[in-house]
PDB file of C-alpha atoms in Angstrom:
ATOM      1  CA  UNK L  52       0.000   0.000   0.000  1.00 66.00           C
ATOM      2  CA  UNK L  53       1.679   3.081  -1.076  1.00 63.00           C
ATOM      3  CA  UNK L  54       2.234   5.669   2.068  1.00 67.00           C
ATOM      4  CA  UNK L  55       1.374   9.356   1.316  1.00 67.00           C
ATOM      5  CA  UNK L  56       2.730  12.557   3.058  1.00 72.00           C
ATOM      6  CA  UNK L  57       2.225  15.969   2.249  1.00 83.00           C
ATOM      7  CA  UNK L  58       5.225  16.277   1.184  1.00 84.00           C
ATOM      8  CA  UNK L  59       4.959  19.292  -0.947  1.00 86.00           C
ATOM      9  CA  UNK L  60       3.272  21.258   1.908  1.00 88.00           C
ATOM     10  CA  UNK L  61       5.875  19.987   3.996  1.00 88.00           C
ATOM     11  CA  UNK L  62       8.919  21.642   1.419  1.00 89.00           C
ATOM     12  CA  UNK L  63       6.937  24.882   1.990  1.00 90.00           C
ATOM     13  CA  UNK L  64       6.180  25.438   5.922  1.00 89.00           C
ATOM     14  CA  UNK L  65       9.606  24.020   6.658  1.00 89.00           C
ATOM     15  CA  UNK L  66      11.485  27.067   4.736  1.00 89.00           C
ATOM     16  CA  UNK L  67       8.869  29.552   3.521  1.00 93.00           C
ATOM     17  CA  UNK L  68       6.871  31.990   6.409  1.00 89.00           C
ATOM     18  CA  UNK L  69       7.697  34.272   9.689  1.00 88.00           C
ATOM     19  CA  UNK L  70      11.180  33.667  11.136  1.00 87.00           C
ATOM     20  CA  UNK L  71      12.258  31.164   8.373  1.00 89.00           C
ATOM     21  CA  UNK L  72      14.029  31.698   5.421  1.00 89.00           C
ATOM     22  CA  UNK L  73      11.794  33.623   3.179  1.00 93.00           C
ATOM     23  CA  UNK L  74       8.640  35.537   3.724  1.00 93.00           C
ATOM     24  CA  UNK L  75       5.557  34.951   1.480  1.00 93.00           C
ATOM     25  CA  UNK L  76       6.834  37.474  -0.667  1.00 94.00           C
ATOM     26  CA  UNK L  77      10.166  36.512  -1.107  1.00 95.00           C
ATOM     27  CA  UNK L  78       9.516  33.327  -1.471  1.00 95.00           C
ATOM     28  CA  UNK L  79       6.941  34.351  -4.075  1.00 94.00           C
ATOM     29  CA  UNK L  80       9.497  36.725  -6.218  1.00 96.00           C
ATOM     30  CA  UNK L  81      11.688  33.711  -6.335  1.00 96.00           C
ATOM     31  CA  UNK L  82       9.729  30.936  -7.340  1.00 97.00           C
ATOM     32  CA  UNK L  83       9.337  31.506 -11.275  1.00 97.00           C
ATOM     33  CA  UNK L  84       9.034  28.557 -13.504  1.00 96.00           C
ATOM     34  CA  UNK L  85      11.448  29.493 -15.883  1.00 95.00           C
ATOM     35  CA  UNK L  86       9.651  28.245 -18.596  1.00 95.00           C
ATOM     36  CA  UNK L  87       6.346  29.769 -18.746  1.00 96.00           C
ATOM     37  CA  UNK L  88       7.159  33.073 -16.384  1.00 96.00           C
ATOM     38  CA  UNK L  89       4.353  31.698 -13.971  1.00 96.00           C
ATOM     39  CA  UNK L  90       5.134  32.173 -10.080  1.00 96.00           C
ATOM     40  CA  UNK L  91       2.738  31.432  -6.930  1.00 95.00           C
ATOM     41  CA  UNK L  92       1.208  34.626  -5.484  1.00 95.00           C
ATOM     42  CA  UNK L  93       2.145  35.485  -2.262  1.00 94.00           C
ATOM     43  CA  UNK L  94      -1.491  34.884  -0.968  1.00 94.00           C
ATOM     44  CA  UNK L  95      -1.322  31.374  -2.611  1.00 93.00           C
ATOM     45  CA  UNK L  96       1.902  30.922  -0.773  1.00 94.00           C
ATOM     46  CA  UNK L  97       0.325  32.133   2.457  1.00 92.00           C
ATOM     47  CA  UNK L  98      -2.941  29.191   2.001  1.00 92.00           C
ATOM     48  CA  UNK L  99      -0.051  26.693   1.171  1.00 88.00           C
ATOM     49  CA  UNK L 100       1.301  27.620   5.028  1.00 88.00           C
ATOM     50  CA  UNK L 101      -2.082  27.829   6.484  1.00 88.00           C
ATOM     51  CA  UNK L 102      -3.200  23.887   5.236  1.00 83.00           C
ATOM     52  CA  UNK L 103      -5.390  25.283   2.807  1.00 88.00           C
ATOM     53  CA  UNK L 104      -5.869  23.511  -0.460  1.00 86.00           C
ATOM     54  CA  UNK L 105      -4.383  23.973  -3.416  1.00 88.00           C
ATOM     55  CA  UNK L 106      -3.649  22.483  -7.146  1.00 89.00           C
ATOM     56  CA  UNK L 107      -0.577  21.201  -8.048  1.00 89.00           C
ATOM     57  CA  UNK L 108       0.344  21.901 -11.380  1.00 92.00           C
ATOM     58  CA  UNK L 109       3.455  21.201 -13.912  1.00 93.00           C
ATOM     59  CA  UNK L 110       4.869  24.914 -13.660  1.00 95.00           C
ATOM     60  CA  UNK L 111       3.915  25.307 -10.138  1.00 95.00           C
ATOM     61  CA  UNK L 112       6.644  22.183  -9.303  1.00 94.00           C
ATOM     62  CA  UNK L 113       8.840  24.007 -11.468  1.00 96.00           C
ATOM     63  CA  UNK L 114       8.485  27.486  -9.846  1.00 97.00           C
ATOM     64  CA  UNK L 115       8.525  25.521  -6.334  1.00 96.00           C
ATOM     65  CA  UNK L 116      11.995  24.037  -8.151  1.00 96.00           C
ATOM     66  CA  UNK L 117      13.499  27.236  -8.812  1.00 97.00           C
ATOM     67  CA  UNK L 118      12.350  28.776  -5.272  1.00 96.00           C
ATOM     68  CA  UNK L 119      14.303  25.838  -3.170  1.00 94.00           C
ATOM     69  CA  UNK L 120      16.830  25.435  -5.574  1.00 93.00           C
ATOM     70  CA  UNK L 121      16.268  22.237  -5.815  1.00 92.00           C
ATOM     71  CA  UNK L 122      15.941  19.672  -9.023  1.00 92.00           C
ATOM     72  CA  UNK L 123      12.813  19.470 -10.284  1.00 93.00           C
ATOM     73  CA  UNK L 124      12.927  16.303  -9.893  1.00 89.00           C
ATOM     74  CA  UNK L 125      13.135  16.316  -6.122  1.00 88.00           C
ATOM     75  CA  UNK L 126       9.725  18.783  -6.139  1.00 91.00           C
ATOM     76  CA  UNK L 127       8.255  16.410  -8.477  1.00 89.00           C
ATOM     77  CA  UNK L 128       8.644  13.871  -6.088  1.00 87.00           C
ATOM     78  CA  UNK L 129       7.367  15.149  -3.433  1.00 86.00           C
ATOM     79  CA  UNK L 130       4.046  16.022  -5.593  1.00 87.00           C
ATOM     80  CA  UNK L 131       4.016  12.616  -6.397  1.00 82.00           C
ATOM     81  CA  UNK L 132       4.096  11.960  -3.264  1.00 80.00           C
ATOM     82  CA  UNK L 133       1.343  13.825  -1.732  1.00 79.00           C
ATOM     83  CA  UNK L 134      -1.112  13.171  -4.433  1.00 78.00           C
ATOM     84  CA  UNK L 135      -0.253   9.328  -5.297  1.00 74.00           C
ATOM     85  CA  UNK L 136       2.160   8.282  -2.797  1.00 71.00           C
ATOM     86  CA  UNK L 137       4.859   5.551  -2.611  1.00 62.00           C
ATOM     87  CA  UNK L 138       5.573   1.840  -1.929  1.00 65.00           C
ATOM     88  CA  UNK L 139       8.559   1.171  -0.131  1.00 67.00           C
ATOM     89  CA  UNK L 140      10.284  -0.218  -3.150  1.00 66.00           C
ATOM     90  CA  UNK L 141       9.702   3.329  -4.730  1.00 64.00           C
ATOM     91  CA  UNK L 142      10.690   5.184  -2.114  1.00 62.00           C
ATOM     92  CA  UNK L 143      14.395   3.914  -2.846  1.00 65.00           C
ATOM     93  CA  UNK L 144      14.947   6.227  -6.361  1.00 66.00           C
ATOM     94  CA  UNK L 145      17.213   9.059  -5.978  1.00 72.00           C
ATOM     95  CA  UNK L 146      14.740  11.739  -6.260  1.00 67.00           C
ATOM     96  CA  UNK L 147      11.905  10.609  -3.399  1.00 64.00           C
ATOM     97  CA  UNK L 148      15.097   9.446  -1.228  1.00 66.00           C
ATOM     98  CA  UNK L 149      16.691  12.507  -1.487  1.00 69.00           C
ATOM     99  CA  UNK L 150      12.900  14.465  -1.221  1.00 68.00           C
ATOM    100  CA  UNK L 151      12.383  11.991   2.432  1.00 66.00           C
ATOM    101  CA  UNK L 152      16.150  13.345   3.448  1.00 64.00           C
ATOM    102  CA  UNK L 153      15.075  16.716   2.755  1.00 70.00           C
ATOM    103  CA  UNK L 154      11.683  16.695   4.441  1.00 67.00           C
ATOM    104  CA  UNK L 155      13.199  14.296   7.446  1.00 65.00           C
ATOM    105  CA  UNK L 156      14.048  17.546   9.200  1.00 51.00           C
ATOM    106  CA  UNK L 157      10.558  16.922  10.221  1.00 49.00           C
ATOM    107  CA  UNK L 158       9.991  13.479  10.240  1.00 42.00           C
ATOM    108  CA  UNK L 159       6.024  13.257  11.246  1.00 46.00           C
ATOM    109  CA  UNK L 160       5.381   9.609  11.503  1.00 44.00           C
ATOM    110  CA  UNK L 161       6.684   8.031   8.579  1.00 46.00           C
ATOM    111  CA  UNK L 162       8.418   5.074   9.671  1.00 50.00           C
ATOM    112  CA  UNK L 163       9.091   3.711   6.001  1.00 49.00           C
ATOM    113  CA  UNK L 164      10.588   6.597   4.388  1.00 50.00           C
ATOM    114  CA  UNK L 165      12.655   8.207   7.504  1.00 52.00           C
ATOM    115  CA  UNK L 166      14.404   4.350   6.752  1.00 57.00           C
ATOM    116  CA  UNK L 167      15.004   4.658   3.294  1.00 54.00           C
ATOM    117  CA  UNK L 168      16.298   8.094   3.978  1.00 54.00           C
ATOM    118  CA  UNK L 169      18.604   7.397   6.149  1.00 60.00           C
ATOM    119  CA  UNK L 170      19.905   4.559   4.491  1.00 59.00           C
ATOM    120  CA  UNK L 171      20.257   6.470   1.575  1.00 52.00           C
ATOM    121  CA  UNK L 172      22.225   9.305   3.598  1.00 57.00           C
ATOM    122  CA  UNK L 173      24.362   6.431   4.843  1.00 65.00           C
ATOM    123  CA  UNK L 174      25.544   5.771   1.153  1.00 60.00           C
ATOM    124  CA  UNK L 175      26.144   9.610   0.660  1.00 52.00           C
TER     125      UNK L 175
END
């Protein structure tokens, strides 16, 4: 049964709001897909932080991407695994390890993927 986390909401709370890295608003003049010139708004940030919903969409991963510098791959990931989720045996690809290593900061109770993370930190 593939386990789910919010993974993407996670990415945000955990660097994005007051007395953390960026503001809304920085965060928000940051995080511009680079293909299509689309960026969240800070209010849209702001509902992310407040566990409001919200649609996840190809250039919002990739303005999320540019925001965290991170791979887009590693964002994608962590869509994937809020909205689908992962089986242990997928959990084990570079990108959703290295997404679980960068979430782990703030484990939650995910038993599964703190393990696969921390193996996969153990390799290095």
């Amino acid at each position: 049964m593939p386990e789910q986390r919010d993974a993407l909401t996670e990415l945000v709370t955990q660097y994005v709001g007051d007395g953390k890295r960026w503001s809304t608003r920085e965060f928000a003049q940051r995080a511009v897909d680079p293909d299509t010139g689309w960026s969240p708004s800070k209010s849209l940030v702001g509902k992310i932080i407040n566990g409001q919903g919200y649609t996840i969409t190809p250039q919002f991963v990739s303005a999320l991407a540019v925001g965290f510098d991170l791979p887009r791959e590693v964002v994608a990931a962590a869509a994937h695994f809020q909205v689908i989720g992962y089986t242990e045996s997928e959990l084990t690809g570079e990108a959703p390890a290295r997404l679980v290593h960068e979430i782990g900061r703030h484990p939650g109770d995910v038993p599964k993927s703190r393990a696969v993370a921390e193996r996969w930190a153990a390799d290095g």
